[in-house]
Amino acid sequence: MTDAGNQQPPEKAGGDRMTAGRPKGSMALALALGTAGGLLFAWAKLPLPWMMGAMVATTIASVAGANIRVDFRLRTVMIAILGIMLGSAFQPSLIDRIGEWTITIAGLLVYAIVAGGLCTWYFRKAAGYDAVTSYFASSPGGLNEMVIVGREMGGDDRIIALTHSARILLVVMTLPFLFQLFTDYTPAAGLLPVGGSIDMPLLDWAILAGCGVVGAIVAKRLRIPAAVLIGPMLLSAGIHVAGVTQATPPSLLVAIAQVVMGTGIGCRFAGTAVRDIAKVVGVSVGSTVILLVLGVLFGFALEQITDVPWFVLVLAYAPGGLAEMSLVALALGRDVAFVATHHIFRIGFIVILAPLAFRIMRRTRRV
């Protein structure tokens, strides 16, 4: 999940099967199920089919008791590829538009504060979670960071991880279909997603690969959240804005990366009792509704003072993960650069400000 940083998720949290340690499930089965689900969704012309199909297939398998996993090293490579792909959506004309985004980015900070407060209240009242667990489960992003800090503060890291996993699952499953129903979504002509050709020049291959490797390394050294995604994306964006290349990762490679991403989301529920999953998902439905309704309200309000359509703002604000929401924007033909940039700011706001705000509230005995 790309709200997460570059840290390895604790296996305890939410039955996470994306681990670097000794294998505890079949990755071959997971990827086979994910590929089959992606192919089925692509054939049915559903939005974001390769990730959505893989996610649905492996989630069902996980809940049914399948022992499946995705190695975090494979997922790391695929996240970097998606970062390069998203960065290629940044074009030279972007420079003239960045100043226009100040209002919507400021609105995003307000959204994160209001959404976090409402969801904290909801978890306390509707689910009976303790104050610490409610606070870190309500954060609209930053899965790994919220799990780690929440555990250190005395919260239930398993509930926090499951809640964030369920939120991302629900948002990613909901928004593409809503946009398909209420906007002018046109399915891709073929089975594969938008992307470049596999026979592009060797120099372009080298440039894109360099963005992935160098971007990830530099971002990790700088301790940037979600470094494996954001580093390659920012470096790719820089070379595309500068006009160094217009190449994008091949469609087949993008489809494979989406399958791995979707499979990874589904595998998060493996090894967790159905009763626990059902309880957390049931509670998470309410919090997801709060987040999406609030996003729509902010979208309509900001549309009145900016030239950004409300539905693009919903994608930019929806807490479904940086890569996931950016891919939805790409699949729907929306402004990927705008959506991705806002999600980078969202992650930054949450990772930096949420733990700091909690410590301040604890010192003043408000939690």
mmCIF file of C-alpha atoms in Angstrom:
data_model
loop_
_atom_site.group_PDB
_atom_site.id
_atom_site.type_symbol
_atom_site.label_atom_id
_atom_site.label_comp_id
_atom_site.label_asym_id
_atom_site.label_seq_id
_atom_site.Cartn_x
_atom_site.Cartn_y
_atom_site.Cartn_z
ATOM 1 C CA MET A 1 0.000 0.000 0.000
ATOM 2 C CA THR A 2 1.527 3.157 -1.057
ATOM 3 C CA ASP A 3 0.451 5.314 1.779
ATOM 4 C CA ALA A 4 3.086 3.337 3.545
ATOM 5 C CA GLY A 5 6.640 4.513 3.528
ATOM 6 C CA ASN A 6 9.636 2.465 2.575
ATOM 7 C CA GLN A 7 9.574 0.498 5.813
ATOM 8 C CA GLN A 8 8.584 -3.131 5.940
ATOM 9 C CA PRO A 9 5.147 -3.529 7.508
ATOM 10 C CA PRO A 10 5.022 -5.503 10.743
ATOM 11 C CA GLU A 11 3.693 -8.956 9.921
ATOM 12 C CA LYS A 12 1.514 -8.904 12.999
ATOM 13 C CA ALA A 13 -0.463 -5.964 11.706
ATOM 14 C CA GLY A 14 -3.493 -6.961 9.764
ATOM 15 C CA GLY A 15 -2.174 -10.315 8.685
ATOM 16 C CA ASP A 16 0.229 -8.564 6.333
ATOM 17 C CA ARG A 17 1.791 -11.137 4.016
ATOM 18 C CA MET A 18 4.128 -8.760 2.185
ATOM 19 C CA THR A 19 7.194 -9.787 4.124
ATOM 20 C CA ALA A 20 10.892 -10.135 3.552
ATOM 21 C CA GLY A 21 11.386 -12.996 5.955
ATOM 22 C CA ARG A 22 10.794 -16.714 5.560
ATOM 23 C CA PRO A 23 7.943 -17.412 3.107
ATOM 24 C CA LYS A 24 4.655 -18.123 4.857
ATOM 25 C CA GLY A 25 2.398 -18.486 1.867
ATOM 26 C CA SER A 26 2.353 -19.136 -1.844
ATOM 27 C CA MET A 27 3.367 -16.136 -3.927
ATOM 28 C CA ALA A 28 2.853 -18.103 -7.146
ATOM 29 C CA LEU A 29 -0.769 -18.789 -6.216
ATOM 30 C CA ALA A 30 -1.291 -15.162 -5.221
ATOM 31 C CA LEU A 31 0.053 -13.831 -8.523
ATOM 32 C CA ALA A 32 -1.876 -16.434 -10.527
ATOM 33 C CA LEU A 33 -5.110 -15.410 -8.825
ATOM 34 C CA GLY A 34 -4.259 -11.737 -9.290
ATOM 35 C CA THR A 35 -3.480 -12.162 -12.973
ATOM 36 C CA ALA A 36 -6.697 -14.104 -13.553
ATOM 37 C CA GLY A 37 -8.721 -11.433 -11.782
ATOM 38 C CA GLY A 38 -7.021 -8.656 -13.748
ATOM 39 C CA LEU A 39 -7.613 -10.424 -17.045
ATOM 40 C CA LEU A 40 -11.289 -10.935 -16.201
ATOM 41 C CA PHE A 41 -11.762 -7.260 -15.290
ATOM 42 C CA ALA A 42 -9.881 -6.132 -18.403
ATOM 43 C CA TRP A 43 -12.090 -8.341 -20.597
ATOM 44 C CA ALA A 44 -15.173 -6.841 -18.905
ATOM 45 C CA LYS A 45 -13.844 -3.313 -19.647
ATOM 46 C CA LEU A 46 -13.991 -2.276 -15.993
ATOM 47 C CA PRO A 47 -11.953 0.737 -14.794
ATOM 48 C CA LEU A 48 -8.386 0.106 -13.593
ATOM 49 C CA PRO A 49 -8.887 -3.590 -14.337
ATOM 50 C CA TRP A 50 -5.490 -5.109 -13.637
ATOM 51 C CA MET A 51 -5.205 -3.713 -10.124
ATOM 52 C CA MET A 52 -8.924 -3.931 -9.290
ATOM 53 C CA GLY A 53 -9.286 -7.474 -10.606
ATOM 54 C CA ALA A 54 -6.187 -8.687 -8.798
ATOM 55 C CA MET A 55 -7.294 -6.999 -5.594
ATOM 56 C CA VAL A 56 -10.802 -8.482 -5.670
ATOM 57 C CA ALA A 57 -9.605 -11.999 -6.557
ATOM 58 C CA THR A 58 -6.948 -12.174 -3.848
ATOM 59 C CA THR A 59 -9.132 -10.529 -1.222
ATOM 60 C CA ILE A 60 -11.785 -13.195 -1.784
ATOM 61 C CA ALA A 61 -9.101 -15.894 -1.660
ATOM 62 C CA SER A 62 -7.631 -14.440 1.544
ATOM 63 C CA VAL A 63 -10.997 -14.306 3.277
ATOM 64 C CA ALA A 64 -11.651 -17.882 2.118
ATOM 65 C CA GLY A 65 -8.471 -18.981 3.884
ATOM 66 C CA ALA A 66 -5.946 -19.183 1.038
ATOM 67 C CA ASN A 67 -2.341 -19.061 2.258
ATOM 68 C CA ILE A 68 -1.004 -16.416 -0.123
ATOM 69 C CA ARG A 69 1.565 -13.653 0.024
ATOM 70 C CA VAL A 70 3.539 -11.122 -2.027
ATOM 71 C CA ASP A 71 7.220 -10.681 -1.264
ATOM 72 C CA PHE A 72 7.928 -7.060 -0.429
ATOM 73 C CA ARG A 73 10.992 -7.037 -2.699
ATOM 74 C CA LEU A 74 8.892 -7.751 -5.779
ATOM 75 C CA ARG A 75 6.355 -5.185 -4.662
ATOM 76 C CA THR A 76 9.141 -2.623 -4.159
ATOM 77 C CA VAL A 77 10.312 -2.993 -7.766
ATOM 78 C CA MET A 78 6.774 -2.700 -9.094
ATOM 79 C CA ILE A 79 6.058 0.379 -6.979
ATOM 80 C CA ALA A 80 9.152 2.039 -8.475
ATOM 81 C CA ILE A 81 7.866 1.227 -11.987
ATOM 82 C CA LEU A 82 4.528 2.822 -11.156
ATOM 83 C CA GLY A 83 6.378 5.844 -9.793
ATOM 84 C CA ILE A 84 8.201 6.234 -13.116
ATOM 85 C CA MET A 85 4.895 5.858 -14.965
ATOM 86 C CA LEU A 86 3.171 8.511 -12.849
ATOM 87 C CA GLY A 87 6.125 10.861 -13.233
ATOM 88 C CA SER A 88 5.831 10.631 -17.018
ATOM 89 C CA ALA A 89 2.426 12.332 -16.750
ATOM 90 C CA PHE A 90 4.201 15.570 -15.731
ATOM 91 C CA GLN A 91 4.738 17.684 -18.850
ATOM 92 C CA PRO A 92 6.596 21.000 -19.450
ATOM 93 C CA SER A 93 3.304 22.919 -19.368
ATOM 94 C CA LEU A 94 2.965 21.928 -15.705
ATOM 95 C CA ILE A 95 5.319 24.705 -14.597
ATOM 96 C CA ASP A 96 2.760 27.359 -15.535
ATOM 97 C CA ARG A 97 0.048 25.660 -13.472
ATOM 98 C CA ILE A 98 1.739 24.901 -10.150
ATOM 99 C CA GLY A 99 0.871 28.282 -8.657
ATOM 100 C CA GLU A 100 -2.823 27.592 -9.283
ATOM 101 C CA TRP A 101 -2.708 24.637 -6.903
ATOM 102 C CA THR A 102 -1.942 26.640 -3.756
ATOM 103 C CA ILE A 103 -5.597 26.956 -2.762
ATOM 104 C CA THR A 104 -6.406 23.283 -3.294
ATOM 105 C CA ILE A 105 -3.305 22.139 -1.378
ATOM 106 C CA ALA A 106 -4.262 24.435 1.520
ATOM 107 C CA GLY A 107 -7.763 22.962 1.358
ATOM 108 C CA LEU A 108 -6.217 19.500 1.517
ATOM 109 C CA LEU A 109 -4.631 20.297 4.877
ATOM 110 C CA VAL A 110 -7.988 21.460 6.215
ATOM 111 C CA TYR A 111 -9.610 18.314 4.812
ATOM 112 C CA ALA A 112 -7.061 16.044 6.525
ATOM 113 C CA ILE A 113 -7.629 17.741 9.899
ATOM 114 C CA VAL A 114 -11.433 17.688 9.664
ATOM 115 C CA ALA A 115 -11.536 14.136 8.288
ATOM 116 C CA GLY A 116 -9.177 12.848 10.970
ATOM 117 C CA GLY A 117 -11.221 14.490 13.716
ATOM 118 C CA LEU A 118 -14.539 13.135 12.470
ATOM 119 C CA CYS A 119 -13.196 9.605 12.012
ATOM 120 C CA THR A 120 -11.573 9.622 15.449
ATOM 121 C CA TRP A 121 -14.934 10.512 16.964
ATOM 122 C CA TYR A 122 -16.623 7.839 14.840
ATOM 123 C CA PHE A 123 -14.238 5.075 15.923
ATOM 124 C CA ARG A 124 -14.638 6.038 19.570
ATOM 125 C CA LYS A 125 -18.438 6.096 19.434
ATOM 126 C CA ALA A 126 -19.312 3.438 16.849
ATOM 127 C CA ALA A 127 -16.536 0.887 17.399
ATOM 128 C CA GLY A 128 -15.519 1.560 20.983
ATOM 129 C CA TYR A 129 -11.823 1.774 20.116
ATOM 130 C CA ASP A 130 -9.544 3.350 22.705
ATOM 131 C CA ALA A 131 -8.361 6.925 22.144
ATOM 132 C CA VAL A 132 -4.919 6.023 20.752
ATOM 133 C CA THR A 133 -6.192 3.352 18.370
ATOM 134 C CA SER A 134 -9.019 5.626 17.191
ATOM 135 C CA TYR A 135 -6.648 8.496 16.481
ATOM 136 C CA PHE A 136 -4.126 6.552 14.417
ATOM 137 C CA ALA A 137 -6.770 4.442 12.652
ATOM 138 C CA SER A 138 -8.580 7.618 11.592
ATOM 139 C CA SER A 139 -5.619 9.171 9.809
ATOM 140 C CA PRO A 140 -6.453 9.482 6.080
ATOM 141 C CA GLY A 141 -3.160 7.953 4.987
ATOM 142 C CA GLY A 142 0.286 6.827 6.167
ATOM 143 C CA LEU A 143 -0.484 3.155 6.909
ATOM 144 C CA ASN A 144 2.974 2.004 8.030
ATOM 145 C CA GLU A 145 3.827 5.175 9.902
ATOM 146 C CA MET A 146 0.498 5.204 11.739
ATOM 147 C CA VAL A 147 0.859 1.502 12.663
ATOM 148 C CA ILE A 148 4.386 2.001 14.003
ATOM 149 C CA VAL A 149 3.743 5.236 15.913
ATOM 150 C CA GLY A 150 0.324 4.036 17.116
ATOM 151 C CA ARG A 151 1.880 0.905 18.585
ATOM 152 C CA GLU A 152 4.589 2.957 20.307
ATOM 153 C CA MET A 153 1.900 5.175 21.829
ATOM 154 C CA GLY A 154 -0.007 2.187 23.198
ATOM 155 C CA GLY A 155 -2.598 1.620 20.473
ATOM 156 C CA ASP A 156 -3.699 -1.684 18.923
ATOM 157 C CA ASP A 157 -1.476 -1.927 15.856
ATOM 158 C CA ARG A 158 -3.469 -4.838 14.410
ATOM 159 C CA ILE A 159 -6.716 -2.852 14.385
ATOM 160 C CA ILE A 160 -4.926 0.224 13.032
ATOM 161 C CA ALA A 161 -3.406 -1.778 10.155
ATOM 162 C CA LEU A 162 -6.619 -3.622 9.343
ATOM 163 C CA THR A 163 -8.596 -0.375 9.387
ATOM 164 C CA HIS A 164 -6.187 1.346 7.002
ATOM 165 C CA SER A 165 -6.109 -1.726 4.750
ATOM 166 C CA ALA A 166 -9.917 -1.855 4.678
ATOM 167 C CA ARG A 167 -10.102 1.884 3.933
ATOM 168 C CA ILE A 168 -7.814 1.598 0.934
ATOM 169 C CA LEU A 169 -9.655 -1.507 -0.279
ATOM 170 C CA LEU A 170 -13.043 0.199 -0.021
ATOM 171 C CA VAL A 171 -11.933 3.486 -1.597
ATOM 172 C CA VAL A 172 -10.164 1.799 -4.508
ATOM 173 C CA MET A 173 -13.138 -0.496 -5.110
ATOM 174 C CA THR A 174 -15.684 2.318 -4.904
ATOM 175 C CA LEU A 175 -14.323 5.345 -6.746
ATOM 176 C CA PRO A 176 -13.587 3.827 -10.179
ATOM 177 C CA PHE A 177 -17.120 2.434 -10.448
ATOM 178 C CA LEU A 178 -18.682 5.704 -9.287
ATOM 179 C CA PHE A 179 -16.679 7.595 -11.885
ATOM 180 C CA GLN A 180 -17.681 5.075 -14.506
ATOM 181 C CA LEU A 181 -21.330 5.725 -13.639
ATOM 182 C CA PHE A 182 -21.299 9.504 -13.216
ATOM 183 C CA THR A 183 -18.555 10.784 -15.544
ATOM 184 C CA ASP A 184 -17.638 10.333 -19.193
ATOM 185 C CA TYR A 185 -15.305 7.396 -18.574
ATOM 186 C CA THR A 186 -14.283 5.589 -21.773
ATOM 187 C CA PRO A 187 -12.689 2.120 -21.397
ATOM 188 C CA ALA A 188 -9.330 1.473 -23.019
ATOM 189 C CA ALA A 189 -9.544 -0.045 -26.494
ATOM 190 C CA GLY A 190 -7.365 -3.060 -25.654
ATOM 191 C CA LEU A 191 -6.734 -5.199 -22.613
ATOM 192 C CA LEU A 192 -3.531 -3.425 -21.509
ATOM 193 C CA PRO A 193 -3.384 -0.059 -19.729
ATOM 194 C CA VAL A 194 -1.940 3.130 -21.188
ATOM 195 C CA GLY A 195 1.805 2.921 -21.594
ATOM 196 C CA GLY A 196 4.763 2.936 -23.934
ATOM 197 C CA SER A 197 6.097 0.352 -26.330
ATOM 198 C CA ILE A 198 8.338 -2.476 -25.209
ATOM 199 C CA ASP A 199 10.675 -1.823 -28.162
ATOM 200 C CA MET A 200 11.501 1.780 -27.214
ATOM 201 C CA PRO A 201 15.137 2.925 -27.688
ATOM 202 C CA LEU A 202 17.776 1.587 -25.323
ATOM 203 C CA LEU A 203 18.606 5.121 -24.157
ATOM 204 C CA ASP A 204 15.015 5.627 -22.987
ATOM 205 C CA TRP A 205 15.136 2.293 -21.151
ATOM 206 C CA ALA A 206 18.312 3.466 -19.403
ATOM 207 C CA ILE A 207 16.827 6.853 -18.469
ATOM 208 C CA LEU A 208 13.658 5.333 -17.019
ATOM 209 C CA ALA A 209 15.588 2.635 -15.148
ATOM 210 C CA GLY A 210 17.886 5.304 -13.745
ATOM 211 C CA CYS A 211 14.859 7.228 -12.474
ATOM 212 C CA GLY A 212 13.727 4.134 -10.604
ATOM 213 C CA VAL A 213 17.062 3.206 -9.041
ATOM 214 C CA VAL A 214 18.509 6.654 -8.334
ATOM 215 C CA GLY A 215 15.158 8.154 -7.318
ATOM 216 C CA ALA A 216 14.488 5.414 -4.764
ATOM 217 C CA ILE A 217 18.009 5.541 -3.306
ATOM 218 C CA VAL A 218 18.056 9.325 -2.942
ATOM 219 C CA ALA A 219 14.548 9.438 -1.470
ATOM 220 C CA LYS A 220 15.463 6.778 1.091
ATOM 221 C CA ARG A 221 18.608 8.663 2.074
ATOM 222 C CA LEU A 222 16.513 11.806 2.533
ATOM 223 C CA ARG A 223 13.935 9.795 4.556
ATOM 224 C CA ILE A 224 11.100 10.861 2.273
ATOM 225 C CA PRO A 225 7.835 9.028 3.038
ATOM 226 C CA ALA A 226 6.912 6.334 0.489
ATOM 227 C CA ALA A 227 10.432 6.737 -0.892
ATOM 228 C CA VAL A 228 10.278 3.878 -3.395
ATOM 229 C CA LEU A 229 7.279 5.480 -5.076
ATOM 230 C CA ILE A 230 7.845 9.200 -4.599
ATOM 231 C CA GLY A 231 11.585 9.209 -5.410
ATOM 232 C CA PRO A 232 11.243 7.624 -8.872
ATOM 233 C CA MET A 233 8.105 9.651 -9.546
ATOM 234 C CA LEU A 234 9.755 12.986 -8.751
ATOM 235 C CA LEU A 235 12.888 12.176 -10.777
ATOM 236 C CA SER A 236 10.774 10.923 -13.685
ATOM 237 C CA ALA A 237 8.632 14.049 -13.449
ATOM 238 C CA GLY A 238 11.756 16.206 -13.523
ATOM 239 C CA ILE A 239 13.188 14.686 -16.687
ATOM 240 C CA HIS A 240 9.813 14.742 -18.434
ATOM 241 C CA VAL A 241 9.164 18.375 -17.500
ATOM 242 C CA ALA A 242 12.681 19.214 -18.680
ATOM 243 C CA GLY A 243 11.958 17.485 -21.991
ATOM 244 C CA VAL A 244 14.824 14.972 -21.673
ATOM 245 C CA THR A 245 12.513 12.157 -22.772
ATOM 246 C CA GLN A 246 8.858 11.547 -23.432
ATOM 247 C CA ALA A 247 9.125 7.770 -22.941
ATOM 248 C CA THR A 248 6.858 5.900 -20.552
ATOM 249 C CA PRO A 249 7.122 2.355 -19.152
ATOM 250 C CA PRO A 250 5.663 -0.264 -21.524
ATOM 251 C CA SER A 251 1.979 -1.147 -21.143
ATOM 252 C CA LEU A 252 2.743 -4.786 -20.339
ATOM 253 C CA LEU A 253 5.112 -3.794 -17.535
ATOM 254 C CA VAL A 254 2.539 -1.352 -16.123
ATOM 255 C CA ALA A 255 -0.109 -4.093 -16.156
ATOM 256 C CA ILE A 256 2.223 -6.461 -14.290
ATOM 257 C CA ALA A 257 2.980 -3.765 -11.724
ATOM 258 C CA GLN A 258 -0.731 -3.156 -11.204
ATOM 259 C CA VAL A 259 -1.357 -6.882 -10.710
ATOM 260 C CA VAL A 260 1.344 -7.007 -8.038
ATOM 261 C CA MET A 261 -0.094 -3.907 -6.349
ATOM 262 C CA GLY A 262 -3.634 -5.264 -6.331
ATOM 263 C CA THR A 263 -2.481 -8.698 -5.207
ATOM 264 C CA GLY A 264 -0.542 -7.111 -2.360
ATOM 265 C CA ILE A 265 -3.653 -5.330 -1.110
ATOM 266 C CA GLY A 266 -5.667 -8.558 -1.155
ATOM 267 C CA CYS A 267 -2.918 -10.508 0.613
ATOM 268 C CA ARG A 268 -3.029 -8.109 3.548
ATOM 269 C CA PHE A 269 -6.093 -9.978 4.755
ATOM 270 C CA ALA A 270 -4.504 -13.446 4.555
ATOM 271 C CA GLY A 271 -4.064 -15.222 7.856
ATOM 272 C CA THR A 272 -6.667 -13.068 9.606
ATOM 273 C CA ALA A 273 -9.835 -14.570 11.035
ATOM 274 C CA VAL A 274 -12.936 -13.873 8.959
ATOM 275 C CA ARG A 275 -14.685 -12.577 12.057
ATOM 276 C CA ASP A 276 -11.945 -9.989 12.641
ATOM 277 C CA ILE A 277 -11.973 -8.910 9.003
ATOM 278 C CA ALA A 278 -15.760 -8.626 8.920
ATOM 279 C CA LYS A 279 -15.813 -6.524 12.076
ATOM 280 C CA VAL A 280 -13.129 -4.089 10.972
ATOM 281 C CA VAL A 281 -14.443 -3.803 7.405
ATOM 282 C CA GLY A 282 -17.944 -3.192 8.751
ATOM 283 C CA VAL A 283 -16.693 -0.358 10.928
ATOM 284 C CA SER A 284 -14.468 0.939 8.128
ATOM 285 C CA VAL A 285 -17.431 1.313 5.789
ATOM 286 C CA GLY A 286 -18.724 4.118 8.004
ATOM 287 C CA SER A 287 -15.368 5.897 8.163
ATOM 288 C CA THR A 288 -14.908 5.516 4.403
ATOM 289 C CA VAL A 289 -18.305 7.097 3.797
ATOM 290 C CA ILE A 290 -17.282 10.003 6.040
ATOM 291 C CA LEU A 291 -14.033 10.483 4.126
ATOM 292 C CA LEU A 292 -15.603 10.284 0.671
ATOM 293 C CA VAL A 293 -18.612 12.473 1.474
ATOM 294 C CA LEU A 294 -16.304 15.053 3.007
ATOM 295 C CA GLY A 295 -14.093 14.844 -0.091
ATOM 296 C CA VAL A 296 -17.103 15.491 -2.336
ATOM 297 C CA LEU A 297 -18.161 18.481 -0.223
ATOM 298 C CA PHE A 298 -14.659 19.950 -0.367
ATOM 299 C CA GLY A 299 -14.608 19.246 -4.110
ATOM 300 C CA PHE A 300 -17.827 21.169 -4.747
ATOM 301 C CA ALA A 301 -16.725 24.040 -2.498
ATOM 302 C CA LEU A 302 -13.283 24.427 -4.075
ATOM 303 C CA GLU A 303 -14.679 24.105 -7.598
ATOM 304 C CA GLN A 304 -16.427 27.429 -6.978
ATOM 305 C CA ILE A 305 -13.138 29.272 -6.388
ATOM 306 C CA THR A 306 -10.811 27.330 -8.701
ATOM 307 C CA ASP A 307 -11.063 25.976 -12.220
ATOM 308 C CA VAL A 308 -10.603 22.385 -11.044
ATOM 309 C CA PRO A 309 -13.627 20.079 -11.544
ATOM 310 C CA TRP A 310 -15.043 18.657 -8.319
ATOM 311 C CA PHE A 311 -14.487 15.039 -9.341
ATOM 312 C CA VAL A 312 -10.766 15.646 -9.949
ATOM 313 C CA LEU A 313 -10.566 17.164 -6.476
ATOM 314 C CA VAL A 314 -12.266 14.073 -5.057
ATOM 315 C CA LEU A 315 -9.538 11.915 -6.607
ATOM 316 C CA ALA A 316 -6.875 14.271 -5.251
ATOM 317 C CA TYR A 317 -8.324 14.170 -1.726
ATOM 318 C CA ALA A 318 -9.589 10.564 -1.509
ATOM 319 C CA PRO A 319 -7.425 8.630 0.981
ATOM 320 C CA GLY A 320 -6.972 5.543 -1.160
ATOM 321 C CA GLY A 321 -3.199 5.642 -1.535
ATOM 322 C CA LEU A 322 -0.914 7.740 -3.739
ATOM 323 C CA ALA A 323 -0.290 5.113 -6.416
ATOM 324 C CA GLU A 324 -3.828 3.763 -6.324
ATOM 325 C CA MET A 325 -5.580 7.122 -6.722
ATOM 326 C CA SER A 326 -3.067 8.314 -9.303
ATOM 327 C CA LEU A 327 -3.659 5.143 -11.294
ATOM 328 C CA VAL A 328 -7.406 5.687 -11.060
ATOM 329 C CA ALA A 329 -6.863 9.202 -12.435
ATOM 330 C CA LEU A 330 -4.735 7.772 -15.234
ATOM 331 C CA ALA A 331 -7.321 5.110 -16.071
ATOM 332 C CA LEU A 332 -10.102 7.698 -16.106
ATOM 333 C CA GLY A 333 -8.112 10.156 -18.219
ATOM 334 C CA ARG A 334 -7.959 12.781 -15.477
ATOM 335 C CA ASP A 335 -5.160 15.142 -14.422
ATOM 336 C CA VAL A 336 -2.611 12.662 -13.054
ATOM 337 C CA ALA A 337 -0.011 15.312 -12.156
ATOM 338 C CA PHE A 338 -2.559 17.249 -10.108
ATOM 339 C CA VAL A 339 -3.816 14.153 -8.291
ATOM 340 C CA ALA A 340 -0.350 12.748 -7.601
ATOM 341 C CA THR A 341 1.020 16.075 -6.334
ATOM 342 C CA HIS A 342 -1.842 16.461 -3.867
ATOM 343 C CA HIS A 343 -1.375 12.933 -2.559
ATOM 344 C CA ILE A 344 2.314 13.597 -1.976
ATOM 345 C CA PHE A 345 1.337 16.614 0.122
ATOM 346 C CA ARG A 346 -1.332 14.555 1.916
ATOM 347 C CA ILE A 347 1.205 11.926 2.915
ATOM 348 C CA GLY A 348 3.647 14.612 4.027
ATOM 349 C CA PHE A 349 1.019 16.397 6.128
ATOM 350 C CA ILE A 350 -0.046 13.171 7.833
ATOM 351 C CA VAL A 351 3.365 11.603 8.434
ATOM 352 C CA ILE A 352 4.823 14.817 9.851
ATOM 353 C CA LEU A 353 1.871 16.427 11.605
ATOM 354 C CA ALA A 354 -0.261 13.522 12.916
ATOM 355 C CA PRO A 355 2.294 12.105 15.419
ATOM 356 C CA LEU A 356 3.299 15.647 16.468
ATOM 357 C CA ALA A 357 -0.321 16.662 17.071
ATOM 358 C CA PHE A 358 -0.951 13.496 19.098
ATOM 359 C CA ARG A 359 2.033 14.146 21.358
ATOM 360 C CA ILE A 360 0.845 17.710 21.945
ATOM 361 C CA MET A 361 -2.687 16.509 22.780
ATOM 362 C CA ARG A 362 -1.303 13.866 25.139
ATOM 363 C CA ARG A 363 0.796 16.446 26.968
ATOM 364 C CA THR A 364 -2.272 18.639 27.393
ATOM 365 C CA ARG A 365 -4.237 15.532 28.467
ATOM 366 C CA ARG A 366 -6.778 15.769 25.672
ATOM 367 C CA VAL A 367 -6.309 12.072 24.843
#
